[in-house]
Short mmCIF file of C-alpha atoms in Angstrom, two decimals:
data_model
loop_
_atom_site.label_atom_id
_atom_site.label_comp_id
_atom_site.label_asym_id
_atom_site.label_seq_id
_atom_site.Cartn_x
_atom_site.Cartn_y
_atom_site.Cartn_z
CA UNK A 288 -5.17 -79.35 41.49
CA UNK A 289 -1.70 -79.11 42.93
CA UNK A 290 0.79 -76.50 41.88
CA UNK A 291 3.70 -77.86 39.88
CA UNK A 292 6.97 -76.13 40.57
CA UNK A 293 9.46 -76.83 37.84
CA UNK A 294 12.90 -77.88 39.04
CA UNK A 295 15.42 -75.10 38.53
CA UNK A 296 17.75 -75.39 35.55
CA UNK A 297 15.55 -78.07 33.96
CA UNK A 298 16.30 -78.63 30.31
CA UNK A 299 12.58 -78.89 29.46
CA UNK A 300 11.55 -76.41 26.77
CA UNK A 301 9.99 -73.44 28.50
CA UNK A 302 6.65 -71.95 27.55
CA UNK A 303 6.71 -68.58 25.79
CA UNK A 304 6.86 -65.82 28.37
CA UNK A 305 4.13 -63.57 26.97
CA UNK A 306 4.27 -61.19 29.91
CA UNK A 307 7.92 -60.49 29.12
CA UNK A 308 7.14 -59.67 25.50
CA UNK A 309 4.19 -57.53 26.65
CA UNK A 310 6.52 -55.64 28.99
CA UNK A 311 8.99 -55.08 26.14
CA UNK A 312 6.21 -54.06 23.74
CA UNK A 313 4.93 -51.35 26.11
CA UNK A 314 8.36 -49.72 26.16
CA UNK A 315 9.21 -50.11 22.46
CA UNK A 316 5.78 -48.93 21.26
CA UNK A 317 5.80 -46.20 23.93
CA UNK A 318 8.93 -44.58 22.49
CA UNK A 319 7.51 -44.70 18.94
CA UNK A 320 4.13 -43.38 20.11
CA UNK A 321 5.75 -40.35 21.76
CA UNK A 322 7.19 -39.40 18.35
CA UNK A 323 4.06 -40.32 16.37
CA UNK A 324 1.53 -38.62 18.68
CA UNK A 325 3.61 -35.49 19.32
CA UNK A 326 3.97 -35.17 15.52
CA UNK A 327 0.22 -35.78 15.10
CA UNK A 328 -0.68 -33.10 17.66
CA UNK A 329 1.87 -30.67 16.22
CA UNK A 330 0.58 -30.89 12.63
CA UNK A 331 -3.13 -31.05 13.54
CA UNK A 332 -3.45 -28.76 16.57
CA UNK A 333 -0.44 -26.42 16.43
CA UNK A 334 0.34 -25.64 12.78
CA UNK A 335 -1.91 -23.31 10.80
CA UNK A 336 -5.34 -22.77 12.29
CA UNK A 337 -5.16 -25.79 14.61
CA UNK A 338 -8.49 -27.39 15.53
CA UNK A 339 -10.36 -24.72 13.52
CA UNK A 340 -8.92 -26.06 10.25
CA UNK A 341 -9.81 -29.71 10.79
CA UNK A 342 -12.51 -30.96 8.44
CA UNK A 343 -13.00 -33.52 5.67
CA UNK A 344 -10.83 -31.56 3.24
CA UNK A 345 -8.00 -31.46 5.82
CA UNK A 346 -8.08 -35.26 6.30
CA UNK A 347 -8.45 -35.74 2.54
CA UNK A 348 -5.33 -33.66 1.95
CA UNK A 349 -3.32 -35.55 4.54
CA UNK A 350 -4.32 -39.04 3.41
CA UNK A 351 -3.55 -38.27 -0.22
CA UNK A 352 0.05 -38.49 0.96
CA UNK A 353 1.36 -42.03 1.66
CA UNK A 354 3.60 -40.51 4.36
CA UNK A 355 0.60 -39.61 6.55
CA UNK A 356 -1.21 -42.83 5.67
CA UNK A 357 1.72 -44.84 7.06
CA UNK A 358 2.08 -42.43 10.02
CA UNK A 359 -1.57 -42.81 11.00
CA UNK A 360 -1.56 -46.57 10.35
CA UNK A 361 1.41 -47.03 12.70
CA UNK A 362 -0.26 -44.82 15.29
CA UNK A 363 -3.50 -46.80 15.03
CA UNK A 364 -1.93 -50.22 15.52
CA UNK A 365 0.70 -49.26 18.09
CA UNK A 366 -1.63 -47.10 20.20
CA UNK A 367 -4.56 -49.52 20.26
CA UNK A 368 -2.39 -52.49 21.24
CA UNK A 369 -0.49 -50.35 23.79
CA UNK A 370 -3.72 -49.03 25.28
CA UNK A 371 -5.47 -52.39 25.32
CA UNK A 372 -2.50 -54.08 26.97
CA UNK A 373 -2.41 -51.30 29.57
CA UNK A 374 -6.12 -51.78 30.27
CA UNK A 375 -5.53 -55.55 30.54
CA UNK A 376 -2.90 -54.87 33.21
CA UNK A 377 -5.39 -52.74 35.15
CA UNK A 378 -8.07 -55.44 34.80
CA UNK A 379 -5.59 -58.01 36.13
CA UNK A 380 -4.94 -55.77 39.14
CA UNK A 381 -8.51 -55.02 40.13
CA UNK A 382 -10.84 -57.75 38.75
CA UNK A 383 -10.63 -60.43 41.41
CA UNK A 384 -13.20 -62.89 40.08
CA UNK A 385 -11.79 -65.06 37.30
CA UNK A 386 -14.93 -64.88 35.15
CA UNK A 387 -15.02 -61.07 35.36
CA UNK A 388 -11.32 -60.81 34.51
CA UNK A 389 -11.60 -63.18 31.54
CA UNK A 390 -14.71 -61.45 30.19
CA UNK A 391 -13.21 -57.97 30.45
CA UNK A 392 -9.95 -59.11 28.86
CA UNK A 393 -11.90 -60.69 25.99
CA UNK A 394 -13.99 -57.53 25.48
CA UNK A 395 -10.82 -55.40 25.48
CA UNK A 396 -9.06 -57.43 22.78
CA UNK A 397 -12.23 -57.80 20.70
CA UNK A 398 -12.67 -54.00 20.75
CA UNK A 399 -9.01 -53.52 19.90
CA UNK A 400 -9.22 -55.91 16.93
CA UNK A 401 -12.45 -54.36 15.63
CA UNK A 402 -11.03 -50.82 15.73
CA UNK A 403 -7.74 -51.87 14.13
CA UNK A 404 -9.62 -53.53 11.25
CA UNK A 405 -11.98 -50.56 10.90
CA UNK A 406 -9.19 -47.96 11.02
CA UNK A 407 -6.95 -49.85 8.60
CA UNK A 408 -9.79 -50.24 6.10
CA UNK A 409 -10.67 -46.54 6.41
CA UNK A 410 -7.07 -45.42 5.79
CA UNK A 411 -6.67 -47.60 2.68
CA UNK A 412 -10.14 -47.44 1.10
CA UNK A 413 -10.59 -43.72 1.73
CA UNK A 414 -11.57 -41.56 -1.26
CA UNK A 415 -10.74 -37.86 -0.79
CA UNK A 416 -13.13 -36.92 -3.62
CA UNK A 417 -16.25 -39.05 -3.04
CA UNK A 418 -19.22 -38.69 -5.40
CA UNK A 419 -21.60 -38.24 -2.42
CA UNK A 420 -19.79 -35.16 -1.12
CA UNK A 421 -21.21 -31.67 -1.58
CA UNK A 422 -18.63 -29.63 -3.44
CA UNK A 423 -17.81 -27.14 -0.66
CA UNK A 424 -16.77 -29.98 1.70
CA UNK A 425 -14.23 -31.48 -0.70
CA UNK A 426 -10.49 -30.79 -0.79
CA UNK A 427 -9.39 -28.16 -3.32
CA UNK A 428 -7.62 -30.73 -5.54
CA UNK A 429 -10.85 -32.68 -6.36
CA UNK A 430 -11.97 -32.48 -10.01
CA UNK A 431 -15.51 -31.53 -8.88
CA UNK A 432 -14.12 -28.29 -7.44
CA UNK B 10 -6.15 -44.57 67.71
CA UNK B 11 -4.42 -46.54 64.98
CA UNK B 12 -1.20 -44.87 64.05
CA UNK B 13 -0.38 -43.75 60.54
CA UNK B 14 1.37 -46.45 58.47
CA UNK B 15 5.08 -45.95 58.44
CA UNK B 16 6.44 -44.35 55.29
CA UNK B 17 8.36 -46.45 52.84
CA UNK B 18 10.60 -45.56 49.92
CA UNK B 19 7.55 -45.96 47.67
CA UNK B 20 4.28 -45.33 49.53
CA UNK B 21 3.01 -41.77 49.46
CA UNK B 22 6.03 -40.57 47.56
CA UNK B 23 6.82 -39.62 43.97
CA UNK B 24 7.09 -43.28 42.94
CA UNK B 25 3.51 -44.00 44.00
CA UNK B 26 1.92 -40.81 42.72
CA UNK B 27 3.62 -40.99 39.33
CA UNK B 28 2.25 -44.54 39.03
CA UNK B 29 -1.27 -43.39 39.98
CA UNK B 30 -1.13 -40.51 37.47
CA UNK B 31 0.24 -42.80 34.76
CA UNK B 32 -2.75 -45.13 35.24
CA UNK B 33 -5.40 -42.41 35.31
CA UNK B 34 -4.01 -40.59 32.26
CA UNK B 35 -3.58 -43.93 30.44
CA UNK B 36 -7.23 -44.91 30.97
CA UNK B 37 -8.43 -41.45 29.89
CA UNK B 38 -6.31 -41.53 26.71
CA UNK B 39 -7.51 -45.09 25.95
CA UNK B 40 -11.19 -44.09 25.99
CA UNK B 41 -10.48 -41.02 23.89
CA UNK B 42 -8.62 -43.23 21.40
CA UNK B 43 -11.68 -45.48 20.99
CA UNK B 44 -13.88 -42.45 20.25
CA UNK B 45 -11.25 -40.84 18.01
CA UNK B 46 -10.89 -43.91 15.75
CA UNK B 47 -14.69 -44.00 15.39
CA UNK B 48 -15.10 -40.28 14.63
CA UNK B 49 -12.24 -40.34 12.11
CA UNK B 50 -13.82 -43.38 10.43
CA UNK B 51 -16.75 -41.16 9.45
CA UNK B 52 -14.61 -39.81 6.57
CA UNK B 53 -15.40 -43.13 4.89
CA UNK B 54 -19.16 -42.50 5.24
CA UNK B 55 -19.51 -38.97 3.88
CA UNK B 56 -17.79 -35.57 4.12
CA UNK B 57 -20.94 -34.12 5.75
CA UNK B 58 -21.05 -36.78 8.48
CA UNK B 59 -17.39 -36.17 9.35
CA UNK B 60 -17.67 -32.39 9.31
CA UNK B 61 -20.79 -32.49 11.50
CA UNK B 62 -19.13 -34.62 14.18
CA UNK B 63 -15.76 -32.82 14.04
CA UNK B 64 -17.66 -29.56 14.61
CA UNK B 65 -18.31 -30.72 18.19
CA UNK B 66 -14.53 -30.78 18.73
CA UNK B 67 -14.51 -27.04 18.04
CA UNK B 68 -17.15 -26.13 20.65
CA UNK B 69 -15.93 -24.24 23.77
CA UNK B 70 -16.72 -27.15 26.12
CA UNK B 71 -14.90 -29.86 24.14
CA UNK B 72 -12.23 -27.37 23.08
CA UNK B 73 -11.32 -26.83 26.74
CA UNK B 74 -11.56 -30.58 27.44
CA UNK B 75 -8.94 -31.06 24.71
CA UNK B 76 -6.51 -29.16 26.93
CA UNK B 77 -7.06 -31.88 29.53
CA UNK B 78 -6.39 -34.53 26.90
CA UNK B 79 -3.17 -32.84 25.79
CA UNK B 80 -2.07 -32.47 29.43
CA UNK B 81 -2.77 -36.19 30.02
CA UNK B 82 -0.82 -37.16 26.88
CA UNK B 83 2.12 -34.93 27.87
CA UNK B 84 2.37 -36.46 31.33
CA UNK B 85 1.86 -40.04 30.14
CA UNK B 86 4.43 -39.69 27.34
CA UNK B 87 7.14 -38.00 29.42
CA UNK B 88 6.60 -40.19 32.49
CA UNK B 89 6.71 -43.22 30.16
CA UNK B 90 10.19 -42.13 29.08
CA UNK B 91 11.07 -41.79 32.79
CA UNK B 92 9.87 -45.38 33.39
CA UNK B 93 12.01 -46.62 30.48
CA UNK B 94 15.05 -44.77 31.87
CA UNK B 95 14.46 -46.30 35.33
CA UNK B 96 14.35 -49.75 33.69
CA UNK B 97 17.28 -49.47 31.28
CA UNK B 98 19.58 -46.66 32.43
CA UNK B 99 22.10 -47.64 35.09
CA UNK B 100 21.45 -44.48 37.12
CA UNK B 101 17.70 -44.41 36.38
CA UNK B 102 16.57 -45.60 39.81
CA UNK B 103 18.94 -43.17 41.53
CA UNK B 104 17.49 -40.18 39.67
CA UNK B 105 13.84 -41.30 39.49
CA UNK B 106 12.72 -38.59 41.91
CA UNK B 107 14.53 -35.82 40.02
CA UNK B 108 13.28 -37.21 36.70
CA UNK B 109 9.68 -37.00 37.96
CA UNK B 110 10.05 -33.27 38.56
CA UNK B 111 11.73 -32.84 35.17
CA UNK B 112 8.69 -34.59 33.65
CA UNK B 113 6.35 -32.21 35.48
CA UNK B 114 8.30 -29.10 34.45
CA UNK B 115 8.73 -30.11 30.79
CA UNK B 116 5.06 -31.12 30.52
CA UNK B 117 4.04 -27.78 32.05
CA UNK B 118 6.27 -25.76 29.70
CA UNK B 119 4.89 -27.50 26.58
CA UNK B 120 1.36 -27.17 27.94
CA UNK B 121 1.85 -23.46 28.66
CA UNK B 122 3.00 -22.95 25.06
CA UNK B 123 0.11 -24.95 23.60
CA UNK B 124 -2.85 -23.83 25.73
CA UNK B 125 -3.11 -20.14 24.68
CA UNK B 126 -2.72 -21.00 21.00
CA UNK B 127 -5.37 -23.72 21.18
CA UNK B 128 -7.81 -21.51 23.14
CA UNK B 129 -7.26 -18.79 20.54
CA UNK B 130 -8.44 -21.22 17.85
CA UNK B 131 -11.36 -22.53 19.91
CA UNK B 132 -12.66 -19.06 20.81
CA UNK B 133 -11.90 -17.53 17.39
CA UNK B 134 -9.52 -14.89 18.72
CA UNK B 135 -7.00 -13.50 16.29
#
């Protein structure tokens, strides 16, 4: 197959430049992720008892507040797409065989989609006071307490 | 004896090494993110399952590894801002070398503030 070089300044409608939008996405999501992840680390690892205090009751308390639900949802979507697109760039740089590159790229986006669906469902169908929880593991605001 | 390749504005300098570090930290953060979404999803299964897995995050070994994760995030985040400034700020390319060292210093200062506090929690001191 011969390579077709489009004449410059042709009035033909151009194909969408996905690489350009990918480039822009990395920067836009990057700025938001700095805020979201620094805030995430500050509230979870710095405030209070840090890592020591993280358990089911801690997550239950946070996700009873729509503010943290939206925060974590944004982080989930933005970070997974940012990370997957970064990995795709690395695959493009180092995977020389076309079949290897295509397979890895497919696996990356399939993993990304699966985790986004899983995480989104978890955030919105989460019950901070589940019936299967032993009482000492539940947040203090649960009626079983 | 083959002679050493001649230096360029990029090769072997701050531009190249910041790129290498950005890649390595990015890949490390990506794999942690995959694990972190999965472990957090355990809250949907049962409180016991989540608490059992999150307990491993409080062990000395993983607790110290978390310092590496935070260091990687600090570098990747701040160097990412440097990349954006190089792309969009008129003087970004001129100051890219200086900005790299600002990234290193700011990352180190935040890390130095975080590390003792985190280790205190991991090792149950105070």
